[in-house]
């Protein structure tokens, strides 16, 4: 059997830890080092960069990191694969070649292109298809040392090197699906090693202050062991891997251009300290379509936050709101969208001014920059001496700023000119998968629908309950996909799973998160018994996506933590057996083995 492919990650977003590339190269042996720099918001940012400079459009941070580390990677024989090319992978490849020439490092640089469909979508700032890993594999097979891409799926950074190493055929669905799952765990960097982790208090705080970046030992059959370099901070256990598996996913089928991975087949086992085995992943044919991310400018926005201190908070909010609306009417320039949110952060008889204060947030949006610019700022500022007692704002409103809108479309895989541009200049077309069918396809997208809901475990027998936060029993991680949000919720014992599967229904989630009920949002529940997890998709909670900044938490990063803080009736037996007591383990020398060996 071929030796495992040791593939690491050194970036989860554009702006991640600058020194991670060096840390991963010097921390231990690697075959391939990946970096994920792209998100929906990043594509909009790069699109605006390209408007100012047609030669821009890629992640400049990556180039600066290579200036420090390209020689080190070459000495150690580590291939580098990254989507830092963004909107201009050819431009970044040329810049890497120029850097290598200046440094005297003989590396072969290739890139992948064909994802840019902006010309076919008039009115967009950037329209890019999510390509798979076949182009990356072609570049590596031909000897590339560095491969940069544009918009590929995050998991493609792993499937590409895996195909190049193991020679998997396009229909090796189980192996490909295993690589997709490993790639999904790696893609967000330290979120797999204890970052943003719900049960972080169960581990010594010193271990989580600077988590190391993750790596996978990927085998020829698609199984993998998730781990990190010895001596680095953080924790890799069944819980941290489960949390990342649920992040920004939906149902049991996880479709991509290489394969549709079945998340309901994933089995996790704690193999040892900071080592989690991923196995049993089944795959199906990929869908016939590719997702296309459409980014466009939606208009202009502005905001001001009024601080309301002490008594009569509701009356103060009512006064300033009426005054502002009167000012809009007098100017004849009310923005098209006006949103008020009163956040009651105040408490009675507070011993600090901050804790005696509430926040009234006013957000305005309009296609015309002037409507949210000086006219809006003037209406707010001119009230300074004429409104409620104690009037002040967190910061004076400035000029209106442009905001973006994200939408998803779908195109046939064969309609996208996927190309591997090799280090010697050859342009190699990459054919779409020959077999691409979508079981129970969703209309207008071609992506596969979800599997039938599996049988639920037997409910717990009746017993005493106590009103307590859900988070004492369950972990959660949430994130954004366009205008939708997902909340993955999991538990650590079979008894807790028997309770959660029956208790946390869509109706109960709406009760716990009244925002979803008040707005009439669609909530869909997906059951993943192997992970002892439920995954909820809340459709439309983020409006037109993160760049539109419709919501207080525009990427739904803390939506899961809000859910965990809500109180409900929990069996007393679970409150004593759901996991380690954070107070007991906070100073334990080693607290990584707090989760069950496997989700069966």
Coordinates of C-alpha atoms in Angstrom, one line a residue:
X1 CA 0.0 0.0 0.0
X2 CA 1.3 3.5 -0.7
X3 CA 2.4 5.6 2.2
X4 CA -0.2 7.9 3.7
X5 CA -0.3 11.4 2.2
X6 CA 0.5 13.9 5.0
X7 CA -1.4 17.0 4.0
X8 CA -1.7 20.1 6.2
X9 CA -3.5 23.4 6.2
X10 CA -2.0 26.8 6.9
X11 CA -4.9 29.2 6.3
X12 CA -8.6 29.1 6.9
X13 CA -9.4 32.5 5.5
X14 CA -7.9 35.6 4.0
X15 CA -6.3 37.2 7.0
X16 CA -5.5 34.1 9.0
X17 CA -2.4 33.7 11.1
X18 CA 0.5 35.0 9.0
X19 CA 3.1 32.8 10.5
X20 CA 1.2 29.5 10.0
X21 CA 2.9 28.7 6.8
X22 CA 6.3 28.6 8.5
X23 CA 4.9 26.9 11.6
X24 CA 3.5 24.0 9.5
X25 CA 6.7 23.7 7.4
X26 CA 9.0 23.6 10.4
X27 CA 6.7 21.7 12.9
X28 CA 7.0 18.2 11.3
X29 CA 7.0 16.2 8.1
X30 CA 4.5 17.1 5.4
X31 CA 4.0 16.1 1.8
X32 CA 1.5 18.9 0.8
X33 CA 0.6 22.1 2.5
X34 CA -2.7 23.8 1.6
X35 CA -4.1 27.2 2.2
X36 CA -7.8 28.3 1.9
X37 CA -8.1 32.0 1.4
X38 CA -11.5 32.3 -0.2
X39 CA -15.0 32.9 1.2
X40 CA -18.1 34.4 -0.3
X41 CA -17.2 37.8 1.2
X42 CA -13.6 37.5 0.1
X43 CA -14.6 37.1 -3.5
X44 CA -16.5 40.4 -3.2
X45 CA -13.4 42.1 -1.7
X46 CA -11.2 40.8 -4.4
X47 CA -13.7 41.9 -7.0
X48 CA -13.5 45.5 -5.7
X49 CA -9.7 45.2 -5.7
X50 CA -9.8 44.2 -9.4
X51 CA -12.0 47.2 -10.2
X52 CA -9.2 49.4 -9.0
X53 CA -6.4 47.4 -10.5
X54 CA -7.0 44.8 -13.2
X55 CA -3.7 43.1 -12.2
X56 CA -5.0 42.5 -8.7
X57 CA -7.7 40.1 -7.5
X58 CA -5.6 37.6 -5.6
X59 CA -4.6 37.2 -1.9
X60 CA -1.5 39.3 -1.5
X61 CA -0.9 37.8 1.9
X62 CA 0.0 34.5 0.4
X63 CA 2.7 36.0 -1.8
X64 CA 4.3 37.7 1.3
X65 CA 4.1 34.4 3.1
X66 CA 5.9 32.6 0.2
X67 CA 8.6 35.2 0.3
X68 CA 9.5 33.9 3.8
X69 CA 8.8 30.2 3.2
X70 CA 9.2 29.2 -0.5
X71 CA 12.8 28.2 0.0
X72 CA 11.9 26.2 3.1
X73 CA 9.1 24.3 1.3
X74 CA 11.5 23.6 -1.6
X75 CA 14.2 22.3 0.8
X76 CA 11.8 20.0 2.5
X77 CA 10.1 18.7 -0.7
X78 CA 6.6 20.0 0.4
X79 CA 4.2 20.8 -2.4
X80 CA 2.0 23.9 -1.8
X81 CA -1.6 24.1 -3.1
X82 CA -3.7 27.1 -2.5
X83 CA -6.8 28.9 -3.8
X84 CA -5.2 32.2 -3.1
X85 CA -5.4 33.0 -6.8
X86 CA -8.9 34.2 -6.2
X87 CA -10.1 36.1 -9.2
X88 CA -6.7 36.1 -10.9
X89 CA -4.9 32.8 -10.5
X90 CA -2.8 33.4 -13.6
X91 CA -1.6 36.7 -12.2
X92 CA -0.7 35.1 -8.9
X93 CA 1.2 32.3 -10.7
X94 CA 3.2 34.8 -12.6
X95 CA 3.9 36.7 -9.3
X96 CA 5.1 33.5 -7.6
X97 CA 7.4 32.7 -10.6
X98 CA 8.9 36.2 -10.4
X99 CA 9.4 35.8 -6.6
X100 CA 11.1 32.4 -7.1
X101 CA 13.3 33.9 -9.8
X102 CA 14.3 36.8 -7.6
X103 CA 15.0 34.4 -4.7
X104 CA 16.9 31.9 -6.9
X105 CA 14.6 29.0 -5.9
X106 CA 14.0 26.5 -8.8
X107 CA 10.3 25.7 -8.3
X108 CA 7.7 24.8 -10.9
X109 CA 4.5 26.8 -10.7
X110 CA 1.2 25.8 -12.2
X111 CA -2.3 27.2 -11.9
X112 CA -5.9 26.2 -12.5
X113 CA -8.4 28.4 -14.3
X114 CA -11.8 28.3 -16.0
X115 CA -13.9 29.1 -13.0
X116 CA -14.5 32.8 -14.0
X117 CA -17.9 33.1 -15.5
X118 CA -18.4 36.8 -14.9
X119 CA -18.8 37.7 -18.5
X120 CA -21.7 35.3 -18.7
X121 CA -23.5 37.0 -15.8
X122 CA -23.9 40.7 -16.6
X123 CA -24.3 43.0 -13.6
X124 CA -22.1 40.9 -11.3
X125 CA -18.8 42.0 -9.9
X126 CA -17.6 38.4 -9.8
X127 CA -19.2 35.1 -10.9
X128 CA -17.2 32.0 -10.3
X129 CA -17.9 28.3 -10.5
X130 CA -16.8 26.0 -7.7
X131 CA -14.4 23.6 -9.5
X132 CA -13.2 20.2 -8.2
X133 CA -9.7 18.8 -7.6
X134 CA -9.0 17.3 -11.0
X135 CA -7.2 20.3 -12.3
X136 CA -5.0 20.4 -9.3
X137 CA -4.2 16.7 -9.7
X138 CA -3.2 17.3 -13.3
X139 CA -0.8 20.0 -12.3
X140 CA 0.8 17.9 -9.6
X141 CA 1.1 14.8 -11.8
X142 CA 3.1 16.9 -14.2
X143 CA 5.6 17.9 -11.6
X144 CA 4.3 21.2 -10.2
X145 CA 5.7 22.3 -6.8
X146 CA 3.3 25.1 -6.3
X147 CA -0.3 25.1 -7.6
X148 CA -2.6 28.1 -7.2
X149 CA -6.2 28.1 -8.1
X150 CA -9.2 30.4 -8.3
X151 CA -12.6 29.4 -7.0
X152 CA -12.4 25.7 -6.3
X153 CA -14.3 23.9 -3.5
X154 CA -12.5 24.0 -0.2
X155 CA -12.2 20.2 -0.2
X156 CA -10.7 20.2 -3.7
X157 CA -7.4 21.4 -2.1
X158 CA -7.3 17.9 -0.6
X159 CA -9.0 15.7 -3.3
X160 CA -6.6 17.1 -6.0
X161 CA -3.4 16.0 -4.2
X162 CA -5.0 12.7 -3.1
X163 CA -5.9 11.8 -6.7
X164 CA -2.4 12.8 -7.9
X165 CA -0.8 10.6 -5.1
X166 CA -3.1 7.5 -5.2
X167 CA -4.2 7.5 -8.8
X168 CA -7.9 7.2 -8.0
X169 CA -10.3 6.9 -10.9
X170 CA -13.1 9.4 -11.2
X171 CA -15.6 6.8 -10.0
X172 CA -13.6 5.8 -6.8
X173 CA -16.4 7.5 -4.9
X174 CA -15.8 6.1 -1.5
X175 CA -12.1 7.1 -1.5
X176 CA -12.9 10.5 -3.0
X177 CA -15.7 11.0 -0.4
X178 CA -13.2 10.2 2.4
X179 CA -10.8 12.9 1.0
X180 CA -13.7 15.4 0.8
X181 CA -14.5 14.8 4.5
X182 CA -10.9 15.2 5.5
X183 CA -10.7 18.3 3.3
X184 CA -13.8 19.8 5.0
X185 CA -12.3 19.2 8.4
X186 CA -8.9 20.8 7.4
X187 CA -10.3 23.8 5.4
X188 CA -11.0 26.1 8.4
X189 CA -7.6 25.6 10.0
X190 CA -7.7 25.8 13.8
X191 CA -11.4 25.2 14.0
X192 CA -10.4 21.5 13.9
X193 CA -7.9 21.9 16.7
X194 CA -9.9 23.5 19.4
X195 CA -10.6 27.0 17.9
X196 CA -14.2 28.3 18.3
X197 CA -15.0 25.1 20.2
X198 CA -18.2 24.8 22.2
X199 CA -16.7 22.7 25.0
X200 CA -13.5 24.8 25.2
X201 CA -13.8 25.0 29.0
X202 CA -13.2 21.2 29.3
X203 CA -9.6 21.7 28.3
X204 CA -6.7 23.6 29.9
X205 CA -6.9 27.2 28.7
X206 CA -3.1 27.3 28.1
X207 CA -3.6 24.6 25.4
X208 CA -6.1 26.7 23.5
X209 CA -4.4 30.0 23.5
X210 CA -2.6 29.3 20.3
X211 CA -4.0 26.2 18.6
X212 CA -1.7 24.5 16.0
X213 CA -3.0 24.1 12.5
X214 CA -4.4 20.6 11.5
X215 CA -3.1 18.0 9.2
X216 CA -4.5 14.7 7.8
X217 CA -2.7 11.4 7.3
X218 CA -4.8 10.4 4.2
X219 CA -4.7 6.7 3.1
X220 CA -5.2 5.1 -0.3
X221 CA -8.7 3.9 0.7
X222 CA -9.8 7.4 1.6
X223 CA -9.7 6.9 5.4
X224 CA -7.7 9.5 7.3
X225 CA -6.3 10.4 10.7
X226 CA -6.8 14.0 11.7
X227 CA -4.0 15.3 13.9
X228 CA -1.5 18.2 14.3
X229 CA 2.2 18.6 14.7
X230 CA 3.6 17.4 18.0
X231 CA 4.2 20.1 20.5
X232 CA 1.7 22.6 19.0
X233 CA -1.2 24.0 21.0
X234 CA -4.8 23.0 20.7
X235 CA -6.8 19.8 20.9
X236 CA -7.8 17.2 18.3
X237 CA -10.6 15.0 19.5
X238 CA -13.9 13.5 18.4
X239 CA -15.7 16.7 19.5
X240 CA -13.5 19.2 17.6
X241 CA -13.7 17.1 14.5
X242 CA -17.5 16.7 14.8
X243 CA -17.9 20.4 15.2
X244 CA -16.0 21.1 12.0
X245 CA -17.8 18.4 10.1
X246 CA -21.1 20.0 10.8
X247 CA -19.9 23.5 9.9
X248 CA -21.6 25.0 6.9
X249 CA -23.2 21.8 5.8
X250 CA -26.8 20.7 5.5
X251 CA -28.1 17.2 5.0
X252 CA -26.6 13.7 4.8
X253 CA -25.5 14.3 1.2
X254 CA -22.7 16.8 0.8
X255 CA -22.4 17.4 -3.0
X256 CA -19.3 18.6 -4.8
X257 CA -17.8 18.5 -8.3
X258 CA -15.7 15.4 -7.5
X259 CA -18.2 13.3 -5.5
X260 CA -21.2 13.5 -3.3
X261 CA -20.0 12.5 0.2
X262 CA -22.4 10.8 2.6
X263 CA -21.9 12.5 5.9
X264 CA -24.3 10.0 7.5
X265 CA -21.7 7.3 7.0
X266 CA -18.8 9.0 8.7
X267 CA -17.3 7.2 11.7
X268 CA -15.0 8.9 14.1
X269 CA -12.7 7.1 16.6
X270 CA -10.3 8.7 19.1
X271 CA -7.2 6.7 18.1
X272 CA -4.9 8.4 20.6
X273 CA -4.0 11.9 22.0
X274 CA -4.7 14.4 19.3
X275 CA -5.5 11.7 16.8
X276 CA -9.0 11.1 15.4
X277 CA -9.6 8.4 12.7
X278 CA -12.1 9.1 10.0
X279 CA -13.4 6.1 8.2
X280 CA -16.4 4.4 6.6
X281 CA -17.2 7.3 4.4
X282 CA -19.4 6.4 1.4
X283 CA -19.6 8.3 -1.8
X284 CA -22.0 8.7 -4.7
X285 CA -21.7 10.2 -8.1
X286 CA -21.3 14.0 -8.2
X287 CA -24.2 16.1 -9.4
X288 CA -24.3 17.2 -13.1
X289 CA -24.1 20.9 -12.1
X290 CA -21.5 23.2 -10.6
X291 CA -22.4 25.8 -8.1
X292 CA -21.7 29.4 -9.2
X293 CA -21.2 32.1 -6.7
X294 CA -22.6 35.4 -7.9
X295 CA -21.3 38.6 -6.2
X296 CA -22.7 42.0 -7.1
X297 CA -22.9 45.4 -5.5
X298 CA -26.3 45.8 -3.9
X299 CA -26.2 49.5 -3.1
X300 CA -24.9 51.5 -0.2
X301 CA -25.4 51.3 3.6
X302 CA -24.7 53.3 6.7
X303 CA -25.4 52.8 10.4
X304 CA -25.4 54.6 13.7
X305 CA -25.7 53.2 17.2
X306 CA -27.4 55.4 19.8
X307 CA -26.5 54.7 23.5
X308 CA -29.5 54.8 25.9
X309 CA -28.4 55.0 29.5
X310 CA -30.4 54.5 32.8
X311 CA -34.1 55.0 33.1
X312 CA -36.8 55.2 30.5
X313 CA -34.9 53.3 27.8
X314 CA -37.9 52.4 25.7
X315 CA -39.2 56.0 25.8
X316 CA -35.7 57.3 24.9
X317 CA -35.6 54.9 21.9
X318 CA -39.1 56.0 20.9
X319 CA -38.2 59.7 21.0
X320 CA -35.0 59.4 18.9
X321 CA -36.7 57.1 16.4
X322 CA -39.5 59.6 15.9
X323 CA -37.1 62.5 15.6
X324 CA -35.0 60.7 13.0
X325 CA -38.0 59.7 10.9
X326 CA -39.2 63.3 11.1
X327 CA -35.8 64.4 9.8
X328 CA -36.0 62.0 6.9
X329 CA -39.5 63.3 6.0
X330 CA -38.4 66.9 6.2
X331 CA -35.5 66.3 3.9
X332 CA -37.6 64.2 1.5
X333 CA -34.8 61.6 1.5
X334 CA -35.8 58.6 3.5
X335 CA -33.6 55.7 2.6
X336 CA -35.3 52.8 0.8
X337 CA -34.6 50.4 3.8
X338 CA -34.5 51.6 7.4
X339 CA -34.0 49.1 10.2
X340 CA -34.1 49.8 13.9
X341 CA -33.0 47.3 16.6
X342 CA -33.1 48.0 20.3
X343 CA -30.6 45.8 22.2
X344 CA -31.3 45.7 25.9
X345 CA -27.9 45.3 27.3
X346 CA -28.8 47.4 30.3
X347 CA -29.6 46.2 33.8
X348 CA -31.2 48.0 36.7
X349 CA -29.1 49.6 39.5
X350 CA -25.9 48.9 37.4
X351 CA -22.6 49.6 39.0
X352 CA -21.0 50.8 35.7
X353 CA -22.3 53.1 33.1
X354 CA -21.7 50.5 30.4
X355 CA -23.9 48.0 32.1
X356 CA -26.6 50.7 32.7
X357 CA -26.8 51.3 28.9
X358 CA -28.8 49.8 26.0
X359 CA -28.0 50.1 22.3
X360 CA -30.3 51.3 19.6
X361 CA -28.9 50.4 16.2
X362 CA -30.1 52.1 13.0
X363 CA -29.1 50.6 9.7
X364 CA -30.1 52.2 6.4
X365 CA -29.6 50.9 2.8
X366 CA -30.3 52.5 -0.5
X367 CA -29.2 52.2 -4.2
X368 CA -28.1 55.9 -4.0
X369 CA -25.0 56.6 -2.0
X370 CA -26.2 60.1 -1.2
X371 CA -29.4 58.8 0.5
X372 CA -27.3 57.1 3.1
X373 CA -24.5 59.6 3.2
X374 CA -24.7 63.2 4.2
X375 CA -28.4 63.3 4.5
X376 CA -28.5 60.4 6.9
X377 CA -25.4 61.6 8.9
X378 CA -26.9 65.0 9.3
X379 CA -30.3 63.7 10.5
X380 CA -28.5 61.7 13.3
X381 CA -25.8 64.2 14.3
X382 CA -28.1 67.2 14.5
X383 CA -30.1 65.6 17.3
X384 CA -27.1 65.7 19.6
X385 CA -28.5 68.5 21.8
X386 CA -32.1 68.1 21.0
X387 CA -33.1 64.5 21.9
X388 CA -33.1 62.2 24.9
X389 CA -31.1 62.9 28.1
X390 CA -27.6 61.4 27.9
X391 CA -27.6 61.4 24.1
X392 CA -24.4 60.0 22.5
X393 CA -23.5 57.5 19.9
X394 CA -20.8 54.8 19.7
X395 CA -19.2 56.5 16.7
X396 CA -20.5 59.3 14.4
X397 CA -21.9 58.0 11.1
X398 CA -19.6 58.4 8.1
X399 CA -20.1 58.2 4.4
X400 CA -22.3 55.5 3.0
X401 CA -20.3 52.4 2.1
X402 CA -21.1 50.0 -0.7
X403 CA -22.4 46.5 0.3
X404 CA -22.5 43.3 -1.6
X405 CA -25.1 40.7 -2.4
X406 CA -24.3 36.9 -2.8
X407 CA -26.5 34.6 -4.8
X408 CA -26.0 31.0 -6.0
X409 CA -26.6 29.7 -9.5
X410 CA -25.9 26.4 -11.2
X411 CA -24.4 25.5 -14.6
X412 CA -23.7 22.1 -16.2
X413 CA -20.3 20.8 -15.4
X414 CA -19.4 20.5 -19.1
X415 CA -20.2 24.1 -19.7
X416 CA -17.2 25.3 -17.6
X417 CA -13.8 25.4 -19.3
X418 CA -11.8 23.8 -16.5
X419 CA -8.1 24.1 -17.4
X420 CA -4.8 23.0 -15.8
X421 CA -2.1 25.4 -16.9
X422 CA 1.2 23.6 -16.3
X423 CA 4.5 25.0 -15.3
X424 CA 5.8 24.7 -18.9
X425 CA 2.8 26.7 -20.3
X426 CA 0.8 23.7 -21.6
X427 CA -2.9 24.2 -21.2
X428 CA -4.6 20.9 -20.4
X429 CA -8.4 20.7 -20.5
X430 CA -10.0 18.8 -17.6
X431 CA -13.0 16.8 -18.5
X432 CA -16.1 16.7 -16.3
X433 CA -16.9 13.4 -14.6
X434 CA -18.5 10.9 -17.0
X435 CA -21.1 9.8 -14.4
X436 CA -22.8 12.7 -12.8
X437 CA -26.3 11.9 -11.6
X438 CA -28.1 13.4 -8.7
X439 CA -30.4 11.1 -6.6
X440 CA -33.6 12.9 -5.8
X441 CA -32.3 16.1 -7.5
X442 CA -33.5 19.4 -6.2
X443 CA -35.3 21.3 -9.1
X444 CA -33.4 24.0 -10.9
X445 CA -30.1 23.1 -9.3
X446 CA -29.3 19.4 -10.1
X447 CA -27.8 18.9 -6.7
X448 CA -28.9 15.8 -4.8
X449 CA -31.6 16.0 -2.3
X450 CA -31.4 14.6 1.2
X451 CA -31.7 11.0 2.2
X452 CA -34.8 9.7 4.0
X453 CA -34.7 10.5 7.7
X454 CA -33.1 7.6 9.6
X455 CA -35.0 5.9 12.5
X456 CA -34.6 7.8 15.8
X457 CA -33.2 6.1 18.9
X458 CA -35.6 5.0 21.6
X459 CA -36.5 8.0 23.8
X460 CA -35.2 8.2 27.3
X461 CA -37.6 6.9 30.0
X462 CA -39.5 9.6 32.0
X463 CA -37.6 11.0 34.9
X464 CA -36.9 14.2 36.8
X465 CA -35.9 17.2 34.8
X466 CA -34.3 20.6 35.5
X467 CA -34.5 23.9 33.7
X468 CA -31.0 24.5 32.4
X469 CA -29.1 25.8 29.3
X470 CA -29.0 23.4 26.4
X471 CA -25.2 23.9 26.2
X472 CA -24.6 22.0 29.4
X473 CA -25.4 18.9 27.3
X474 CA -25.0 19.8 23.7
X475 CA -22.3 21.5 21.6
X476 CA -23.0 23.6 18.5
X477 CA -21.3 25.3 15.6
X478 CA -23.0 27.6 13.2
X479 CA -22.1 29.4 10.0
X480 CA -23.4 31.0 6.8
X481 CA -24.1 29.8 3.2
X482 CA -25.3 32.8 1.3
X483 CA -28.5 34.1 2.9
X484 CA -29.0 30.8 4.9
X485 CA -27.4 29.7 8.2
X486 CA -26.7 26.2 9.5
X487 CA -26.6 25.2 13.2
X488 CA -25.0 21.8 13.8
X489 CA -25.8 20.4 17.3
X490 CA -24.2 17.3 18.8
X491 CA -23.9 15.5 22.1
X492 CA -21.3 13.2 23.6
X493 CA -23.2 10.2 25.0
X494 CA -25.8 7.8 23.7
X495 CA -28.2 8.8 26.5
X496 CA -27.9 12.4 25.5
X497 CA -28.5 11.5 21.9
X498 CA -31.7 9.6 22.8
X499 CA -32.9 12.8 24.4
X500 CA -31.7 15.3 21.9
X501 CA -33.1 13.5 18.8
X502 CA -36.6 13.7 20.2
X503 CA -36.4 17.0 22.0
X504 CA -34.8 19.4 19.6
X505 CA -37.4 19.4 16.8
X506 CA -37.8 22.2 14.3
X507 CA -40.7 23.6 16.4
X508 CA -38.6 23.5 19.5
X509 CA -35.7 25.3 17.7
X510 CA -38.2 28.0 16.6
X511 CA -39.3 28.5 20.2
X512 CA -35.7 28.7 21.4
X513 CA -34.7 31.2 18.6
X514 CA -37.8 33.5 18.4
X515 CA -36.1 35.4 15.5
X516 CA -36.7 32.4 13.2
X517 CA -40.4 32.3 14.2
X518 CA -41.1 36.0 14.0
X519 CA -39.7 36.2 10.5
X520 CA -41.5 33.1 9.4
X521 CA -38.3 31.5 8.3
X522 CA -38.1 27.9 7.0
X523 CA -36.2 25.6 9.3
X524 CA -35.1 22.2 8.1
X525 CA -33.7 19.5 10.3
X526 CA -31.3 16.8 9.2
X527 CA -30.4 13.8 11.4
X528 CA -26.9 12.3 11.5
X529 CA -26.9 9.4 14.0
X530 CA -23.3 8.4 13.5
X531 CA -22.2 11.8 14.7
X532 CA -25.0 12.0 17.4
X533 CA -25.9 15.2 15.7
X534 CA -28.7 17.3 14.3
X535 CA -28.0 19.8 11.6
X536 CA -30.5 22.7 11.1
X537 CA -30.7 25.0 8.1
X538 CA -32.4 28.3 8.6
X539 CA -33.3 29.7 5.2
X540 CA -33.1 33.4 4.6
X541 CA -32.0 34.5 8.1
X542 CA -29.0 36.3 6.7
X543 CA -30.9 38.1 3.9
X544 CA -28.7 38.5 0.9
X545 CA -25.6 37.2 2.5
X546 CA -22.8 38.4 4.8
X547 CA -21.8 41.3 2.6
X548 CA -25.3 42.8 2.9
X549 CA -24.8 42.9 6.7
X550 CA -28.5 42.6 7.4
X551 CA -28.2 41.0 10.8
X552 CA -26.3 41.8 14.0
X553 CA -24.2 38.6 13.5
X554 CA -24.1 38.7 9.7
X555 CA -22.3 35.3 9.3
X556 CA -24.3 33.5 12.0
X557 CA -21.1 32.6 13.7
X558 CA -22.6 32.8 17.2
X559 CA -26.1 31.6 16.3
X560 CA -25.2 28.2 17.8
X561 CA -23.9 29.7 21.0
X562 CA -27.1 31.6 21.4
X563 CA -29.0 28.4 21.0
X564 CA -26.8 26.7 23.6
X565 CA -27.5 29.5 26.1
X566 CA -31.3 29.0 25.9
X567 CA -33.0 27.1 28.8
X568 CA -35.2 24.1 28.5
X569 CA -36.2 21.1 30.6
X570 CA -33.3 18.6 30.6
X571 CA -33.3 15.2 32.3
X572 CA -31.3 15.5 35.5
X573 CA -29.5 12.3 34.7
X574 CA -27.9 14.0 31.6
X575 CA -26.7 17.0 33.6
X576 CA -24.5 14.7 35.6
X577 CA -23.3 12.4 32.8
X578 CA -23.1 14.6 29.7
X579 CA -19.4 15.1 29.9
X580 CA -16.6 16.4 32.1
X581 CA -17.2 19.2 34.6
X582 CA -15.3 22.3 33.3
X583 CA -14.4 23.3 36.8
X584 CA -12.8 19.9 37.4
X585 CA -10.9 19.8 34.1
X586 CA -9.8 23.4 33.7
X587 CA -6.4 22.8 35.3
X588 CA -6.0 19.1 34.5
X589 CA -2.7 18.2 32.8
X590 CA -4.4 16.4 30.0
X591 CA -8.1 16.7 29.2
X592 CA -8.5 15.5 25.6
X593 CA -10.1 12.2 26.2
X594 CA -13.5 13.5 27.3
X595 CA -15.5 12.2 24.4
X596 CA -16.7 8.7 23.5
X597 CA -14.5 6.6 21.3
X598 CA -16.8 6.5 18.4
X599 CA -20.3 7.5 17.2
X600 CA -21.7 4.1 16.3

